Tab-separated table of C-alpha atoms in Angstrom:
chain	number	residue	atom	x	y	z
J	1	MET	CA	-75.216	-21.637	-35.010
J	2	TYR	CA	-76.977	-20.216	-37.529
J	3	ARG	CA	-77.449	-16.444	-36.605
J	4	PRO	CA	-79.239	-13.651	-38.896
J	5	GLN	CA	-78.090	-10.554	-38.220
J	6	ARG	CA	-81.275	-9.292	-37.114
J	7	PHE	CA	-81.310	-12.138	-34.221
J	8	LYS	CA	-77.733	-11.754	-33.492
J	9	VAL	CA	-77.087	-10.656	-30.100
J	10	ASP	CA	-73.675	-9.553	-28.891
J	11	ASP	CA	-74.275	-7.320	-25.460
J	12	ILE	CA	-72.329	-9.593	-23.291
J	13	ASP	CA	-73.857	-8.170	-20.262
J	14	LEU	CA	-77.382	-9.376	-21.950
J	15	LEU	CA	-75.894	-12.367	-23.017
J	16	LYS	CA	-74.317	-13.345	-19.039
J	17	GLU	CA	-77.514	-12.624	-17.482
J	18	LEU	CA	-79.125	-15.525	-19.559
J	19	ILE	CA	-76.627	-17.729	-18.380
J	20	ILE	CA	-76.966	-16.836	-14.744
J	21	ASN	CA	-80.854	-17.175	-14.931
J	22	TYR	CA	-80.496	-19.929	-16.862
J	23	PRO	CA	-77.935	-21.831	-15.892
J	24	LEU	CA	-78.864	-25.627	-16.814
J	25	GLY	CA	-76.243	-25.813	-20.150
J	26	THR	CA	-75.714	-28.693	-23.219
J	27	LEU	CA	-71.942	-29.877	-22.558
J	28	VAL	CA	-71.200	-31.148	-26.058
J	29	SER	CA	-67.878	-32.332	-27.447
J	30	ASN	CA	-66.580	-34.080	-30.648
J	31	HIS	CA	-64.148	-37.383	-30.298
J	32	GLU	CA	-63.112	-40.313	-32.002
J	33	GLY	CA	-66.168	-42.243	-31.501
J	34	GLY	CA	-68.630	-39.752	-31.491
J	35	ILE	CA	-70.107	-36.196	-30.094
J	36	MET	CA	-70.533	-36.680	-26.113
J	37	MET	CA	-73.239	-34.786	-24.819
J	38	ASN	CA	-73.886	-33.938	-20.893
J	39	TYR	CA	-76.704	-31.515	-19.112
J	40	LEU	CA	-74.554	-29.492	-16.321
J	41	PRO	CA	-75.500	-26.749	-14.068
J	42	PHE	CA	-72.961	-24.044	-14.542
J	43	LEU	CA	-71.584	-21.241	-13.003
J	44	LEU	CA	-70.120	-17.905	-14.928
J	45	GLU	CA	-67.035	-16.527	-12.955
J	46	GLU	CA	-64.411	-14.652	-13.471
J	47	GLU	CA	-60.395	-15.739	-13.516
J	48	ASP	CA	-57.584	-13.116	-13.524
J	49	GLY	CA	-60.183	-10.999	-15.538
J	50	LYS	CA	-61.756	-13.842	-17.756
J	51	LEU	CA	-64.570	-15.478	-17.640
J	52	ILE	CA	-65.017	-19.395	-17.585
J	53	LEU	CA	-67.773	-21.821	-16.634
J	54	THR	CA	-67.830	-24.366	-13.439
J	55	ALA	CA	-69.698	-27.409	-13.053
J	56	HIS	CA	-69.045	-30.732	-10.970
J	57	LEU	CA	-69.957	-34.422	-12.697
J	58	ALA	CA	-69.920	-37.545	-11.628
J	59	ARG	CA	-66.672	-39.448	-11.582
J	60	MET	CA	-68.248	-42.123	-13.307
J	61	ASN	CA	-69.664	-40.161	-15.985
J	62	PRO	CA	-67.943	-41.284	-19.576
J	63	HIS	CA	-67.613	-38.065	-20.183
J	64	THR	CA	-65.187	-37.323	-17.601
J	65	LYS	CA	-62.840	-39.770	-19.712
J	66	LEU	CA	-62.979	-37.532	-23.020
J	67	LEU	CA	-62.213	-33.378	-21.440
J	68	GLY	CA	-58.805	-33.158	-20.301
J	69	ASP	CA	-57.677	-30.452	-22.265
J	70	ALA	CA	-60.725	-30.581	-24.948
J	71	PRO	CA	-62.732	-27.822	-27.257
J	72	VAL	CA	-66.362	-27.720	-25.941
J	73	LEU	CA	-69.098	-25.864	-26.568
J	74	VAL	CA	-72.207	-25.464	-24.025
J	75	SER	CA	-75.412	-24.003	-25.424
J	76	PHE	CA	-77.704	-22.372	-22.700
J	77	GLN	CA	-81.317	-22.011	-23.447
J	78	GLY	CA	-83.546	-19.086	-21.975
J	79	PRO	CA	-87.218	-18.333	-22.578
J	80	ASP	CA	-89.190	-19.997	-25.603
J	81	ARG	CA	-92.461	-20.162	-26.937
J	82	TYR	CA	-94.370	-21.255	-30.212
J	83	ILE	CA	-96.200	-17.880	-31.404
J	84	SER	CA	-99.614	-18.733	-33.596
J	85	PRO	CA	-100.734	-16.895	-36.153
J	86	SER	CA	-103.937	-15.948	-34.705
J	87	TRP	CA	-101.957	-13.596	-32.219
J	88	TYR	CA	-101.045	-11.116	-35.220
J	89	LYS	CA	-102.841	-8.379	-37.122
J	90	THR	CA	-101.770	-8.934	-40.515
J	91	THR	CA	-103.187	-11.975	-42.862
J	92	ASN	CA	-102.265	-15.195	-44.400
J	93	GLN	CA	-98.971	-15.760	-41.874
J	94	VAL	CA	-97.251	-18.989	-40.347
J	95	PRO	CA	-96.698	-19.872	-37.006
J	96	THR	CA	-93.316	-19.450	-35.808
J	97	TRP	CA	-91.286	-20.316	-32.829
J	98	ASN	CA	-89.557	-17.089	-30.277
J	99	TYR	CA	-86.518	-18.191	-28.594
J	100	THR	CA	-83.224	-17.142	-26.670
J	101	ALA	CA	-79.656	-18.927	-27.180
J	102	VAL	CA	-76.375	-18.466	-26.302
J	103	GLN	CA	-73.456	-20.728	-27.322
J	104	VAL	CA	-70.409	-20.780	-25.521
J	105	ARG	CA	-66.917	-22.286	-26.646
J	106	GLY	CA	-63.805	-22.999	-25.167
J	107	LYS	CA	-61.308	-25.731	-23.691
J	108	ALA	CA	-62.335	-27.513	-20.616
J	109	SER	CA	-60.347	-28.651	-18.157
J	110	LEU	CA	-61.166	-31.261	-15.048
J	111	ILE	CA	-60.965	-30.549	-11.606
J	112	GLN	CA	-59.653	-33.754	-9.523
J	113	ASP	CA	-58.525	-31.958	-6.342
J	114	SER	CA	-61.365	-32.565	-3.716
J	115	GLN	CA	-60.736	-28.635	-1.768
J	116	GLU	CA	-61.067	-27.262	-5.235
J	117	VAL	CA	-63.984	-29.062	-6.307
J	118	ASP	CA	-65.768	-28.553	-2.565
J	119	LEU	CA	-65.453	-24.695	-3.237
J	120	ILE	CA	-67.037	-25.338	-6.464
J	121	LEU	CA	-69.585	-26.525	-4.907
J	122	ASP	CA	-70.309	-24.319	-2.066
J	123	ARG	CA	-70.304	-21.675	-4.914
J	124	SER	CA	-73.166	-23.124	-6.826
J	125	THR	CA	-75.136	-23.907	-3.806
J	126	ILE	CA	-74.604	-19.787	-2.426
J	127	GLN	CA	-75.568	-18.995	-6.165
J	128	PHE	CA	-78.549	-21.163	-6.812
J	129	GLU	CA	-80.198	-21.029	-3.619
J	130	LYS	CA	-79.741	-16.976	-4.121
J	131	SER	CA	-82.218	-17.648	-7.313
J	132	ASN	CA	-84.219	-20.028	-5.769
J	133	GLN	CA	-85.122	-17.839	-3.265
J	134	THR	CA	-83.969	-20.054	-0.519
J	135	ASN	CA	-81.244	-20.185	2.182
J	136	TRP	CA	-79.850	-23.797	2.710
J	137	GLN	CA	-76.033	-23.839	3.035
J	138	TYR	CA	-73.644	-26.117	1.863
J	139	LYS	CA	-72.797	-27.596	5.478
J	140	THR	CA	-72.825	-31.411	5.528
J	141	PRO	CA	-70.842	-33.138	8.198
J	142	GLU	CA	-67.696	-33.717	7.614
J	143	GLU	CA	-67.605	-37.434	6.916
J	144	GLN	CA	-70.776	-37.324	4.245
J	145	ARG	CA	-68.789	-34.246	2.336
J	146	HIS	CA	-65.722	-36.588	1.946
J	147	LYS	CA	-67.803	-39.710	0.441
J	148	LEU	CA	-69.131	-36.838	-1.588
J	149	LEU	CA	-65.972	-35.798	-3.518
J	150	GLN	CA	-64.553	-38.881	-4.149
J	151	HIS	CA	-67.807	-39.231	-6.599
J	152	ILE	CA	-67.217	-35.797	-8.717
J	153	VAL	CA	-65.160	-34.306	-10.092
J	154	GLY	CA	-64.832	-30.553	-11.167
J	155	LEU	CA	-64.557	-29.297	-14.558
J	156	LYS	CA	-63.614	-25.533	-15.746
J	157	ILE	CA	-63.991	-24.047	-19.189
J	158	GLN	CA	-61.572	-21.030	-20.551
J	159	ILE	CA	-64.701	-19.255	-22.362
J	160	GLU	CA	-63.192	-18.341	-25.845
J	161	SER	CA	-66.300	-17.262	-27.280
J	162	ILE	CA	-69.619	-16.513	-26.589
J	163	ASP	CA	-72.476	-16.255	-29.315
J	164	GLY	CA	-76.189	-15.037	-29.010
J	165	LYS	CA	-78.887	-15.311	-30.876
J	166	PHE	CA	-82.540	-13.883	-29.717
J	167	LYS	CA	-85.178	-14.548	-31.681
J	168	LEU	CA	-88.083	-12.358	-30.947
J	169	ASN	CA	-90.520	-11.691	-34.166
J	170	GLN	CA	-87.676	-8.469	-34.484
J	171	ASN	CA	-88.696	-9.743	-38.230
J	172	ARG	CA	-92.038	-8.941	-37.784
J	173	GLU	CA	-94.448	-5.766	-38.638
J	174	SER	CA	-94.683	-3.675	-35.223
J	175	GLU	CA	-98.279	-4.269	-35.053
J	176	ASP	CA	-97.689	-7.733	-34.884
J	177	PHE	CA	-95.348	-7.687	-32.675
J	178	LYS	CA	-97.089	-5.605	-30.359
J	179	SER	CA	-99.974	-8.085	-30.728
J	180	VAL	CA	-97.727	-10.856	-29.471
J	181	CYS	CA	-96.601	-9.206	-26.594
J	182	ASP	CA	-99.978	-7.789	-25.924
J	183	ASN	CA	-101.640	-11.686	-26.025
J	184	LEU	CA	-98.403	-12.783	-23.601
J	185	LYS	CA	-99.165	-10.212	-21.421
J	186	LYS	CA	-102.431	-11.521	-21.005
J	187	SER	CA	-101.339	-15.128	-19.957
J	188	SER	CA	-101.255	-16.296	-16.832
J	189	LEU	CA	-98.077	-18.370	-17.254
J	190	THR	CA	-94.604	-16.973	-15.637
J	191	PRO	CA	-92.418	-18.525	-18.785
J	192	ASP	CA	-94.792	-16.325	-21.011
J	193	HIS	CA	-93.810	-13.235	-18.561
J	194	GLU	CA	-89.971	-13.881	-19.285
J	195	MET	CA	-90.706	-14.280	-23.331
J	196	LEU	CA	-92.546	-10.852	-22.775
J	197	ASP	CA	-89.643	-8.934	-21.071
J	198	ILE	CA	-87.076	-10.252	-22.820
J	199	MET	CA	-89.172	-9.111	-26.024
J	200	LEU	CA	-89.908	-5.976	-24.915
J	201	ARG	CA	-86.225	-5.247	-23.150
J	202	THR	CA	-84.420	-6.146	-27.004
J	203	SER	CA	-86.733	-4.213	-29.104
J	204	LYS	CA	-85.068	-1.089	-27.205
């Protein structure tokens, strides 16, 4: 990922926060047959003091045949937004796109043990229900759970590097930056307020 210095983010707490708040990641791996990609909701966890990503996917997914001890990349995207030149105070400008992204590299391994996969499902449900402000619990009948586990496998990625890129008008004049923030503040859209929040937090 191309990361100019002014957009580069290495604050691990901030990068972890983005993954937790925007857990749908793009899993990418390269093989002899080409590039394989899938979208998966990930959990960011710790194991033996090291960060890992865990997820689950359908056993029938062709990607499962390619992930044994394989190097992978997972991309997460946070708030993003088109920025119109009409929001700038200075003239003769062009449009841009603000965005936040985290790229994780590591080594993937499949989890076949049904008890381990069951625990991943349980932890995933707890985390995502909490984020959703709901309280459904993963307590399905034993027979139903057994059938479910027959059709999925777990995935664990040992994280080797995490890189962040937050392109948030840091290259603009302060008056332009403030004007963009003021326009986002007027919006009634939740994604715009998420963009505003991350812009204000990272500008300090």
